CSV table of C-alpha atoms and ligand atoms in Angstrom, one decimal:
chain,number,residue,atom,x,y,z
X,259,UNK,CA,-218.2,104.9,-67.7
X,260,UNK,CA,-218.2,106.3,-71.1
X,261,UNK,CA,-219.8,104.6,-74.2
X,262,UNK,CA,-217.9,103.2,-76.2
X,263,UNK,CA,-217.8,105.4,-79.3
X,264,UNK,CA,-216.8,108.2,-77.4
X,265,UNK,CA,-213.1,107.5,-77.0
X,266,UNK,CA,-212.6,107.6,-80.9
X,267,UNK,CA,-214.1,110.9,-81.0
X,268,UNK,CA,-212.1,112.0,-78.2
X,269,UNK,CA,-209.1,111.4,-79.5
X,270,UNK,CA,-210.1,112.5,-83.0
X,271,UNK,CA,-206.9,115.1,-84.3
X,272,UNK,CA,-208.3,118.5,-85.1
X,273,UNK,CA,-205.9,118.8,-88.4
X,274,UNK,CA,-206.8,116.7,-91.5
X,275,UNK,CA,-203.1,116.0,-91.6
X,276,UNK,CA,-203.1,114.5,-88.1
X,277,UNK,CA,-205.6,112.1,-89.1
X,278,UNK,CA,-206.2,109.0,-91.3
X,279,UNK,CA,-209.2,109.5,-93.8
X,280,UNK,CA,-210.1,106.5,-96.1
X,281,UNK,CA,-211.8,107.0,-99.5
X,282,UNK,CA,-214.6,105.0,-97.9
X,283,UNK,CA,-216.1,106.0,-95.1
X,284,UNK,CA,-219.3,105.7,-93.2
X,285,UNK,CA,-220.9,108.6,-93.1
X,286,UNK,CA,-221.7,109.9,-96.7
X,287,UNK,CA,-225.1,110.4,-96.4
X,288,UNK,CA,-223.8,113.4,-93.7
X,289,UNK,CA,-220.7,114.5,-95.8
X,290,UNK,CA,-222.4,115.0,-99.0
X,291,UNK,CA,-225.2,117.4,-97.8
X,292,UNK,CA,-221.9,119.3,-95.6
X,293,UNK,CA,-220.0,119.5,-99.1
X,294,UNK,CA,-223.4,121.0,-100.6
X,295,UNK,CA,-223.6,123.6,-98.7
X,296,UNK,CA,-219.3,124.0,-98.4
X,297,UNK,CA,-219.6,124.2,-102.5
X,298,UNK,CA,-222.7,126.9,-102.1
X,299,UNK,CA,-220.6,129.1,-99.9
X,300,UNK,CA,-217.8,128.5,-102.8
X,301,UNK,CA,-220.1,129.7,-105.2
X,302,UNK,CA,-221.0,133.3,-102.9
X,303,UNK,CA,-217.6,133.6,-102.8
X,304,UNK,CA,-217.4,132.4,-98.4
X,305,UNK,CA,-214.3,130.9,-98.6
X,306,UNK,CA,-214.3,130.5,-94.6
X,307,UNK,CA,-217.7,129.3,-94.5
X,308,UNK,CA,-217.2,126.8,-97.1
X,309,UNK,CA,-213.7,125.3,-95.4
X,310,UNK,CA,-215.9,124.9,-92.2
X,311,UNK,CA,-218.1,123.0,-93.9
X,312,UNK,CA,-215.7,120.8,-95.4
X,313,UNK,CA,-214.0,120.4,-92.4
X,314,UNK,CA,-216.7,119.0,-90.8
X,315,UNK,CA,-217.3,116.9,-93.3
X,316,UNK,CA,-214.0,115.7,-93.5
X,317,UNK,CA,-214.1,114.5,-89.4
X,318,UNK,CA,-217.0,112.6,-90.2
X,319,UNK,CA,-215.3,110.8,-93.0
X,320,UNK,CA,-212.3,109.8,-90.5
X,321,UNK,CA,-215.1,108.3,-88.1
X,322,UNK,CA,-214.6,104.4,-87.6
X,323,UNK,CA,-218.8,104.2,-87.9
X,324,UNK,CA,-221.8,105.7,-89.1
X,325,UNK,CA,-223.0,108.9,-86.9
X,326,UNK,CA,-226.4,107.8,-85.1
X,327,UNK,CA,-226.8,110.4,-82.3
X,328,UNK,CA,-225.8,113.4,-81.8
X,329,UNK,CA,-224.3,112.2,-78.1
X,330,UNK,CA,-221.7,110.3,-81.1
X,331,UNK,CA,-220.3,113.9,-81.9
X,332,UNK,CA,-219.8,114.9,-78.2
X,333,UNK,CA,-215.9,115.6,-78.5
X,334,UNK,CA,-215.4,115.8,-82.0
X,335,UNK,CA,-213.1,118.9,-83.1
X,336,UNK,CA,-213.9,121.1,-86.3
X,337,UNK,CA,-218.4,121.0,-86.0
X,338,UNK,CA,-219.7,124.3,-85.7
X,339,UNK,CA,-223.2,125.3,-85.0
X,340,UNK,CA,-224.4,125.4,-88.4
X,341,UNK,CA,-223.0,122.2,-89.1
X,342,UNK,CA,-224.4,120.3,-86.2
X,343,UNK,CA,-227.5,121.7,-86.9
X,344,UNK,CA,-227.9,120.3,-90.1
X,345,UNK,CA,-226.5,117.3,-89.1
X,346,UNK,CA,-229.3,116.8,-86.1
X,347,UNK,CA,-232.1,117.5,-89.0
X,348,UNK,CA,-230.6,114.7,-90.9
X,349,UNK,CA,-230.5,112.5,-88.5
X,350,UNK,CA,-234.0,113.0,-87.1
X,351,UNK,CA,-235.6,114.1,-90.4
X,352,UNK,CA,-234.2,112.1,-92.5
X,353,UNK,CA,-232.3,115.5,-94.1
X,354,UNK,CA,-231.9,119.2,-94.1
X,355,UNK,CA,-234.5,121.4,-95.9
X,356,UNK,CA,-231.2,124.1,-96.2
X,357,UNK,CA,-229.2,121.2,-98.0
X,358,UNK,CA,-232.6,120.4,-100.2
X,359,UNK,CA,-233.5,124.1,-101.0
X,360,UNK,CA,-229.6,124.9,-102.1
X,361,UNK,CA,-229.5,121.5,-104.1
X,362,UNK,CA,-232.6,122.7,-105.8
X,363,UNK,CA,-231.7,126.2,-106.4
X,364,UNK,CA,-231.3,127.5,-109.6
X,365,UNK,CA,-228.2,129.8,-108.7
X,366,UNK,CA,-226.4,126.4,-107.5
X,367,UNK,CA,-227.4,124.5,-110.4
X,368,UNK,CA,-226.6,127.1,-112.9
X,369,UNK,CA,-223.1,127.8,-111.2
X,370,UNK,CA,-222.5,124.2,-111.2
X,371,UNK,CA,-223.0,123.2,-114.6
X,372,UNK,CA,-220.9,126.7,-115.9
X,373,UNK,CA,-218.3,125.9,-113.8
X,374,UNK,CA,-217.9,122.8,-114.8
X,375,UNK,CA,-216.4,123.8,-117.8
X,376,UNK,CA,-212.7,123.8,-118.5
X,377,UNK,CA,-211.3,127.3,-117.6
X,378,UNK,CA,-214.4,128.9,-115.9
X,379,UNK,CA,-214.0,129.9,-112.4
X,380,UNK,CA,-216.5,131.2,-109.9
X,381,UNK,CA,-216.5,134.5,-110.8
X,382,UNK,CA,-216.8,134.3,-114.1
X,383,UNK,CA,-219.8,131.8,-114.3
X,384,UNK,CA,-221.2,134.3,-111.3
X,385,UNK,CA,-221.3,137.0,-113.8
X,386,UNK,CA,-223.3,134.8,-116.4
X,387,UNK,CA,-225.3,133.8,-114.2
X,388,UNK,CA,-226.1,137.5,-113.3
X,389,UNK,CA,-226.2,138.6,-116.6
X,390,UNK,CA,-229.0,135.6,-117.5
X,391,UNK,CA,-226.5,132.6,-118.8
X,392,UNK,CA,-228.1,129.5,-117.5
X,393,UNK,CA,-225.7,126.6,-119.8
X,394,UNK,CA,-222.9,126.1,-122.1
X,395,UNK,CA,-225.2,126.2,-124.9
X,396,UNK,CA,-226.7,129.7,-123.8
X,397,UNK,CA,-222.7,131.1,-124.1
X,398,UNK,CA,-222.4,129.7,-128.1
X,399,UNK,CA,-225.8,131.3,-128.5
X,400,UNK,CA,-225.8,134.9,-127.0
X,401,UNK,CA,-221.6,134.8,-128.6
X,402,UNK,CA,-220.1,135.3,-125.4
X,403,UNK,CA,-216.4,136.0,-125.9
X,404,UNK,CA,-214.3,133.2,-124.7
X,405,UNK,CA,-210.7,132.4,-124.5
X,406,UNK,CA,-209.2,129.7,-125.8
X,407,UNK,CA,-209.2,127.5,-123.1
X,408,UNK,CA,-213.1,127.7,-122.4
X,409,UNK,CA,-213.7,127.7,-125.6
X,410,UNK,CA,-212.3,123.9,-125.8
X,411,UNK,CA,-214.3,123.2,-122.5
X,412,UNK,CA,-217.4,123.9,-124.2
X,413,UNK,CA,-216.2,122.1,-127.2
X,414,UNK,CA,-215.8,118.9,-125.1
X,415,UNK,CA,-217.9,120.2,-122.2
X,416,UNK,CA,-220.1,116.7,-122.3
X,417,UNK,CA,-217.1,114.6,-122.5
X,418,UNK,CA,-215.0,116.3,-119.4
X,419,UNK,CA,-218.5,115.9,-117.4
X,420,UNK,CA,-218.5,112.0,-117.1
X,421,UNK,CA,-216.1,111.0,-114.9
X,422,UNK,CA,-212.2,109.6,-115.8
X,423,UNK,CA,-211.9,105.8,-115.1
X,424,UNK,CA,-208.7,104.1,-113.2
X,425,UNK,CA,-208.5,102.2,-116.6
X,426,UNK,CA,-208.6,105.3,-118.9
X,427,UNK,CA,-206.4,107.1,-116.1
X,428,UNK,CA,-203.9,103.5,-116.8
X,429,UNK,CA,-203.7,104.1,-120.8
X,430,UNK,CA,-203.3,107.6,-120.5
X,431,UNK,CA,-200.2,107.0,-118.6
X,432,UNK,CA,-199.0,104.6,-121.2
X,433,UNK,CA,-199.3,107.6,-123.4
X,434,UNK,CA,-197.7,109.7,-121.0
X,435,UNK,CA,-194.7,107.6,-120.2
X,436,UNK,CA,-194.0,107.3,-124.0
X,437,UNK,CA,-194.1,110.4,-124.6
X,438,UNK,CA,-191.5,111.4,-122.1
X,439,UNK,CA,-189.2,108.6,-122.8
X,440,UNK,CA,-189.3,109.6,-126.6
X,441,UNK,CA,-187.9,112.3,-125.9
X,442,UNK,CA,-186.0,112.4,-122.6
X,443,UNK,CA,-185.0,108.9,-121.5
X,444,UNK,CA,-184.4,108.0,-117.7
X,445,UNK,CA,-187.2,110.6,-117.0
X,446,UNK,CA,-189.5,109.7,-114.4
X,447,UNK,CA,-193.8,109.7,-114.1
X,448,UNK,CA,-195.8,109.4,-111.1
X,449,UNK,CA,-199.5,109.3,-111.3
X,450,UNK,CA,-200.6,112.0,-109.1
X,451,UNK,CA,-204.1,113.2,-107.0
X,452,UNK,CA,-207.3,111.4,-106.8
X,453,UNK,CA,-206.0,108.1,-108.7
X,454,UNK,CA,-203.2,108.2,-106.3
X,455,UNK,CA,-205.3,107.9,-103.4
X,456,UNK,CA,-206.9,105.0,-104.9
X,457,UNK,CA,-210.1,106.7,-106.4
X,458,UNK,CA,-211.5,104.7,-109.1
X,459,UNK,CA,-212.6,107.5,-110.6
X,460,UNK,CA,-212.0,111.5,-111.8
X,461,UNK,CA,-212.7,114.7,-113.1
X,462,UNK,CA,-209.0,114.1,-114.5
X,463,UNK,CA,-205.3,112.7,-115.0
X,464,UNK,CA,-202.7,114.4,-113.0
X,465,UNK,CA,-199.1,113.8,-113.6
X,466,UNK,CA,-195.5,114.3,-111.7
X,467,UNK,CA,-192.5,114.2,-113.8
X,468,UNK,CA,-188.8,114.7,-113.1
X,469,UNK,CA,-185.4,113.2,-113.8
X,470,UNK,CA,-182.5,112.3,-111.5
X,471,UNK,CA,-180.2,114.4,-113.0
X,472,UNK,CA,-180.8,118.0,-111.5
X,473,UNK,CA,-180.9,120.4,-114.6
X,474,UNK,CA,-182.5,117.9,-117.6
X,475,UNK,CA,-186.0,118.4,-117.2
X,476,UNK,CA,-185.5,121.9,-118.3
X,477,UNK,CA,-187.5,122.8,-121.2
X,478,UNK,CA,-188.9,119.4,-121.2
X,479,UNK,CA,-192.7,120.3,-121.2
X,480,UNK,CA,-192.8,121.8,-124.8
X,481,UNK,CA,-190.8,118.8,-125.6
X,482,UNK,CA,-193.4,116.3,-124.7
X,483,UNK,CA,-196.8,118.2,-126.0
X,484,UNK,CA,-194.7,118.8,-129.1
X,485,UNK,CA,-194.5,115.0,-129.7
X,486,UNK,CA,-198.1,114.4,-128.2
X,487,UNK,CA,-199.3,116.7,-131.0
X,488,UNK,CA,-197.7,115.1,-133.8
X,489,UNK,CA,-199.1,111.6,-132.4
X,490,UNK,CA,-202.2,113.4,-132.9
X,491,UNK,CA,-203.2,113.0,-129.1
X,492,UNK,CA,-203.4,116.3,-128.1
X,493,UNK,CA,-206.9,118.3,-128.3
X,494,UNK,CA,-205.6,121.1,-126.4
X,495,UNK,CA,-202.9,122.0,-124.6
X,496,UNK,CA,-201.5,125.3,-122.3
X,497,UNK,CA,-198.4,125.2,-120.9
X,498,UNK,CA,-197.2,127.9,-118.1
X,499,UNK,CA,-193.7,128.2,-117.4
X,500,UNK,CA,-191.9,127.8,-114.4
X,501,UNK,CA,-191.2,130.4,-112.4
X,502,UNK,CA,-189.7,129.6,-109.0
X,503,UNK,CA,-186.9,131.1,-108.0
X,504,UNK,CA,-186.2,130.3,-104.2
X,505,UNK,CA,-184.0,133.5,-103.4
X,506,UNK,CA,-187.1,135.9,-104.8
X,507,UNK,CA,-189.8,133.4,-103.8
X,508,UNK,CA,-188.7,132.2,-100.5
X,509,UNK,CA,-190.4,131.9,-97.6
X,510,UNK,CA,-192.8,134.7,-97.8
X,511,UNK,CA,-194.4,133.1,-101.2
X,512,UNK,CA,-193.6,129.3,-99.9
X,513,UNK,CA,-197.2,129.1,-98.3
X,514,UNK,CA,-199.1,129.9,-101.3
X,515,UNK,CA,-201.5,127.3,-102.7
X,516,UNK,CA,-200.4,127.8,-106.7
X,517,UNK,CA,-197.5,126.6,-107.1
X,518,UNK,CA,-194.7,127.5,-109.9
X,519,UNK,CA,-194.2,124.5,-111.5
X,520,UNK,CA,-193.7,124.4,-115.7
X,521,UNK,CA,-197.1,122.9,-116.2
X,522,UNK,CA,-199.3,121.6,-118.7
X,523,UNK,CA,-203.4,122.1,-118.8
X,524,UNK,CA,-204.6,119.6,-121.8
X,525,UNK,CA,-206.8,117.9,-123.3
X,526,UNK,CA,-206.1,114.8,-124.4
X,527,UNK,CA,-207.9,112.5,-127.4
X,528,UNK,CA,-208.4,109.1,-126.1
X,529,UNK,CA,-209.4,106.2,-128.2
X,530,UNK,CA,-212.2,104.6,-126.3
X,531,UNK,CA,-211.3,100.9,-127.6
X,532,UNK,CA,-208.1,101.3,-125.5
X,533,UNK,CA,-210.1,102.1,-122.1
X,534,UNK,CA,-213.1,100.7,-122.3
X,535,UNK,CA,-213.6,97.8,-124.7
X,536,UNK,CA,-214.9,96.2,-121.8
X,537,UNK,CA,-217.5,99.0,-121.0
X,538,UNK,CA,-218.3,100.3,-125.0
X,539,UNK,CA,-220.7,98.9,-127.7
X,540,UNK,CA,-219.0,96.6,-130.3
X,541,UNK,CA,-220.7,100.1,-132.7
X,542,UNK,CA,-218.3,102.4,-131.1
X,543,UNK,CA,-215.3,99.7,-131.7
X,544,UNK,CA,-216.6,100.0,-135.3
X,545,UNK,CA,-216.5,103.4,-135.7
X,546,UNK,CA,-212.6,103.7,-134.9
X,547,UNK,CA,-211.9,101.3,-137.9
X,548,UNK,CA,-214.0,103.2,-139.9
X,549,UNK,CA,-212.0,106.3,-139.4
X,550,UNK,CA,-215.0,108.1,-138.1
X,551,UNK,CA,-213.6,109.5,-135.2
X,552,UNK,CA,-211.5,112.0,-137.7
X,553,UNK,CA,-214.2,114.0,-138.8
X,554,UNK,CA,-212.9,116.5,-136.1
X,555,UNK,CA,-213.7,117.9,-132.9
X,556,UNK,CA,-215.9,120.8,-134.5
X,557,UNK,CA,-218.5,117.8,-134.9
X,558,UNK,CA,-218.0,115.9,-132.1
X,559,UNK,CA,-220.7,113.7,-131.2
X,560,UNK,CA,-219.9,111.5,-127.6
X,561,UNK,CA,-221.9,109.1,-128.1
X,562,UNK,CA,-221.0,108.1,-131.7
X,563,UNK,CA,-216.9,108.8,-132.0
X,564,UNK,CA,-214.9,106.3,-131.5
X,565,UNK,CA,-213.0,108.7,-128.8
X,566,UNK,CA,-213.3,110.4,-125.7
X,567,UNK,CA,-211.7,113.8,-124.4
X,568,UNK,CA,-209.9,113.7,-121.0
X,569,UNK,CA,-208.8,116.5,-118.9
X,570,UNK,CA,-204.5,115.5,-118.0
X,571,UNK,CA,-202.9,118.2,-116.3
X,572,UNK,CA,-198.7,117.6,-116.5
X,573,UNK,CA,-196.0,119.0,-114.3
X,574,UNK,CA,-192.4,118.8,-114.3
X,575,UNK,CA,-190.5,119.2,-111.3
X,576,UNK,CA,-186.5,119.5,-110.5
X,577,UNK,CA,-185.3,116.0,-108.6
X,578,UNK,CA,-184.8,118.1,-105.3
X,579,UNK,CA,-187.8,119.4,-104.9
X,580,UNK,CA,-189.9,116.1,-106.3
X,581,UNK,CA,-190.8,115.3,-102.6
X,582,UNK,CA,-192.3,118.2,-102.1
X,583,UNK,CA,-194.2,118.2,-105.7
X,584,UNK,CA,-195.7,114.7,-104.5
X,585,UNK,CA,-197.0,116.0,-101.5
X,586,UNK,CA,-198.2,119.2,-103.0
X,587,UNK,CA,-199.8,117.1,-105.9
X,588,UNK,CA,-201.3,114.1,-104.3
X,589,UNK,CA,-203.9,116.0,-102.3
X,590,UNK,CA,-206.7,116.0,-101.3
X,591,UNK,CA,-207.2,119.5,-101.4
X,592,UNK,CA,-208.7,119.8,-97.8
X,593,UNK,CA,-205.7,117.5,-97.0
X,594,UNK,CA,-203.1,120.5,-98.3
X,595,UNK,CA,-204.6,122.9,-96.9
X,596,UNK,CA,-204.4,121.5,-93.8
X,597,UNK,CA,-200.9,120.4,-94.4
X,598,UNK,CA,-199.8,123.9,-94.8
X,599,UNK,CA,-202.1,125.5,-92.2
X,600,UNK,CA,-200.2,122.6,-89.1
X,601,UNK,CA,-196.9,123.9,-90.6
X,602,UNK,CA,-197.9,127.8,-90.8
X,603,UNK,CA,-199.6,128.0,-87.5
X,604,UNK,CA,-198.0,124.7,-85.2
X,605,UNK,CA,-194.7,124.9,-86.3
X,606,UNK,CA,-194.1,128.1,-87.8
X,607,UNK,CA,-192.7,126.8,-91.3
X,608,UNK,CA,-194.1,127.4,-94.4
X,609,UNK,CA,-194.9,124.5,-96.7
X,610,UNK,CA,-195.5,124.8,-100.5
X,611,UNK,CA,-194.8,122.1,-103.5
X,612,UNK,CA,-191.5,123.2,-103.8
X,613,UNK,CA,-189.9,123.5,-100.2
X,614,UNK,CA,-190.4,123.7,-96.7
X,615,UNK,CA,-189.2,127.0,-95.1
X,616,UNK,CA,-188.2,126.8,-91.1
X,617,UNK,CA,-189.2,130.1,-89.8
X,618,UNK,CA,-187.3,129.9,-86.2
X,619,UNK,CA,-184.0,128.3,-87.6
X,620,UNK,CA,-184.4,130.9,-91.3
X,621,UNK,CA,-183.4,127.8,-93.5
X,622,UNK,CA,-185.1,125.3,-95.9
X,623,UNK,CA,-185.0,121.9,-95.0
X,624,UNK,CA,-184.5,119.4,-97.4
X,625,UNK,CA,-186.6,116.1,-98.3
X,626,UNK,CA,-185.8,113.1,-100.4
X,627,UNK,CA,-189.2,111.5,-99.6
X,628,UNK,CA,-192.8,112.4,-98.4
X,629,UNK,CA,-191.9,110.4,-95.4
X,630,UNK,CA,-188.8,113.2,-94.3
X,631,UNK,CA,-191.4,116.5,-95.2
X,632,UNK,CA,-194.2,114.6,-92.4
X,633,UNK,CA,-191.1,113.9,-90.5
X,634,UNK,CA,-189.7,117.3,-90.2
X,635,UNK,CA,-193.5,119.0,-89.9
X,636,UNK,CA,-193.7,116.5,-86.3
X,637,UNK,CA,-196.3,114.5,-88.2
X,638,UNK,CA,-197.0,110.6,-88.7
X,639,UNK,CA,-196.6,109.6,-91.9
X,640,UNK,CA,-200.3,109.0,-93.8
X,641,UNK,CA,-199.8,107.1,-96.8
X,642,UNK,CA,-202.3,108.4,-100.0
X,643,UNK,CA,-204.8,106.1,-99.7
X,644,UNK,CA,-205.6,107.5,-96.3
X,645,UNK,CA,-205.3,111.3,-97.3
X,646,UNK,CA,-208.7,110.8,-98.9
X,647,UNK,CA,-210.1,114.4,-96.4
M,27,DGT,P1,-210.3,114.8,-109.1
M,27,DGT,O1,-209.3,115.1,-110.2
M,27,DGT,O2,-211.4,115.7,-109.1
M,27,DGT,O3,-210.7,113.4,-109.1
M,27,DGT,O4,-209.6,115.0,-107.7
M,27,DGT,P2,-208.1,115.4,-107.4
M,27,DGT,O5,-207.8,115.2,-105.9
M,27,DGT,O6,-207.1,114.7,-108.3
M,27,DGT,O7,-208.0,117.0,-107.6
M,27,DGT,P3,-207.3,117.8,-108.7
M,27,DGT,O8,-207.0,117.0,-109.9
M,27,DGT,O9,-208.0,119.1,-108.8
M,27,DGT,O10,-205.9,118.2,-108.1
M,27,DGT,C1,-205.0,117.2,-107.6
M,27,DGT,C2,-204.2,117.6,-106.5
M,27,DGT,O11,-203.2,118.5,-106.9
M,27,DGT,C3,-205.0,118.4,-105.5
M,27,DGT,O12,-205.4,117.6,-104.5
M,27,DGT,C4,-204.2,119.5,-105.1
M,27,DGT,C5,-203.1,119.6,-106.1
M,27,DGT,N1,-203.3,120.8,-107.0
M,27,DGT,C6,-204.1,121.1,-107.9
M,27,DGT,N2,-203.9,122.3,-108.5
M,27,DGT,C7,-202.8,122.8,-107.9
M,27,DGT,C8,-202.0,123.9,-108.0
M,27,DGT,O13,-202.3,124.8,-108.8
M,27,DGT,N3,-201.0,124.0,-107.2
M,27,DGT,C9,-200.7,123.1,-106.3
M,27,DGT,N4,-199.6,123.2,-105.5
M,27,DGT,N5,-201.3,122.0,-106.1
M,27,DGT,C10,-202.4,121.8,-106.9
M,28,MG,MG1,-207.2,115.0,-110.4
């Protein structure tokens, strides 16, 4: 007879998108040094090495209870060698001198902190690092060129590193939703990614927006950062215009992860007394009525503004495809990826924000809900909270 933990694992789906994953799980002192080295290979540019790593880690999260043998990860899918061997050393060592060593090295440090900042991706903070960069401040002082969208991240680099609240992520959807109502009423706003799963925290505010009526949330996006900006909310803003067209895009672009949504990467200015009075100094409450916090972002101090930048990216989606844009936008990302590799490999479709191409019957099928898209990919319905891969 078999123990009893093993006929979880047995039956444990090999697709993130088979399987249920809670935000909190049992295992994180496992997944945390597995994402370490996932985020490593990221950095050296492995992108198969770091999404075996995060697979891995992402089984263990769907486990029912903490790992204590390796005999507990008999029939689990998705752990290679390299991960199980880090996994033993944790478990009989307490952790992994590979996870240690990365954590301490100064190429993951470095490429963590630069790119943490808005607007720089791996390669570009891989070529600082080569060339000697080490932090934000060591850009400003050797005058590396920078466009305008790192330029704000290292503006507001030590505001967009502390994490976004579920109360900050509420009043900026207040903002959000009046905003779009000033100037396009009967328009709708979903919260979207992490806060949608239930996090209770994140590195920022997404939002879905659409309107029944097929055609009217054309041209809206300029719309609603033009009335943001005269509010005086806006820090910084980018819009990029849609550009789907399903007759040139089709099915062979449909299983790309960018998407071609009109969409908005900002910066928002949030008053800290609207978010967290409950968290901030009565001296900080001050400073807002003192109109301190106008002095301008050029001299923006954290600590002693009465305001805090926030990271809100905005999309705007046509009705029909709305289903799809949740999906696409509620994430995780492992949970996506998976998404579209099930429909790509099990059931020859391809999946994207916008549509879901059949590949045998050469049509698109259509989705009012997130319930049909699981429904027509052969899947059970997991709700967000449990997309959490
Ligand atoms: P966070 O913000 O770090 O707390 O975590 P998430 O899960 O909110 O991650 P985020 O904000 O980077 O992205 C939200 C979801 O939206 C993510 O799970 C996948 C999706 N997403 C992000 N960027 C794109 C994109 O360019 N295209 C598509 N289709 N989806 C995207
Ligand atoms: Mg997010």
């Amino acid at each position: 007879p078999k123990p009893n933990g093993d006929s979880t694992a047995m039956l444990m789906k090999s697709y993130a998108c088979q399987r249920r994953t809670p935000l909190k799980h049992h295992n994180s002192f496992l997944t945390e040094a597995l994402e370490i080295l996932a985020q490593n290979a990221e950095y050296n540019d492995n992108e198969g090495r770091s999404v075996a790593f995060r697979r891995a880690a992402s089984v263990l999260k769907a486990l029912p209870r903490r790992v204590r043998s390796m005999q507990d990860l008999r029939w689990l899918p998705c752990l290679g060698d390299h991960s199980q061997r880090v996994i033993k050393e944790i478990l009989e060592d307490g952790s992994s001198r590979e996870v240690e060593s990365t954590r301490q090295s100064e190429q993951y440090q470095v490429m963590k902190a630069l790119t943490g900042i808005f607007g720089v991706g791996v390669r570009t903070a891989d070529r600082w690092f080569r060339e000697g960069l080490r932090s934000p401040d060591d850009l400003i002082r050797t005058g590396q060129q920078l466009n305008r969208e790192q330029q704000a991240g290292v503006q507001y680099y030590d505001d967009l590193q502390k994490p976004v609240t579920k109360a900050e992520a509420d009043v900026i959807s207040d903002m959000v939703e009046k905003a779009v109502h000033a100037v396009l009423p009967g328009a709708e706003i979903q919260l979207m990614g992490g806060f949608r799963r239930g996090k209770e925290v994140g590195h920022d505010v997404d939002f879905l927006i659409t309107h029944p009526e097929e055609g009217k949330e054309e041209g809206l996006m300029p719309k609603i950062t033009n009335w943001l900006k005269e509010q005086g909310l806006l820090l910084y803003q980018k819009t990029t215009r849609n550009s789907y067209l399903e007759k040139m895009d089709g099915p062979a672009r449909a299983s790309s992860n960018m998407d071609r949504f009109e969409r908005c990467f900002s910066i928002f200015k949030l008053q800290k007394s609207a978010a967290s009075c409950k968290s901030s100094s009565a001296a900080s409450a001050e400073d807002v009525s003192t109109g301190r916090e106008s002095e301008g972002p050029a001299e923006h101090h954290p600590e002693a503004s009465g305001w805090r930048a926030v990271r809100v990216d905005l999309v705007v989606s046509p009705y029909s495809q709305f289903a799809f844009a949740t999906l696409g936008w509620t994430g995780s990302k492992l949970f996506e990826r998976e998404l579209r590799r099930w429909a790509g490999q099990e059931k020859h479709m391809s999946l994207s924000s916008h549509a879901l191409y059949d590949s045998k019957q050469n049509l698109y099928l259509r989705a009012k809900t997130e319930e049909e898209i699981f429904a027509h990919l052969g899947l059970e319905f997991i709700p967000p909270s449990e997309r959490n891969a």
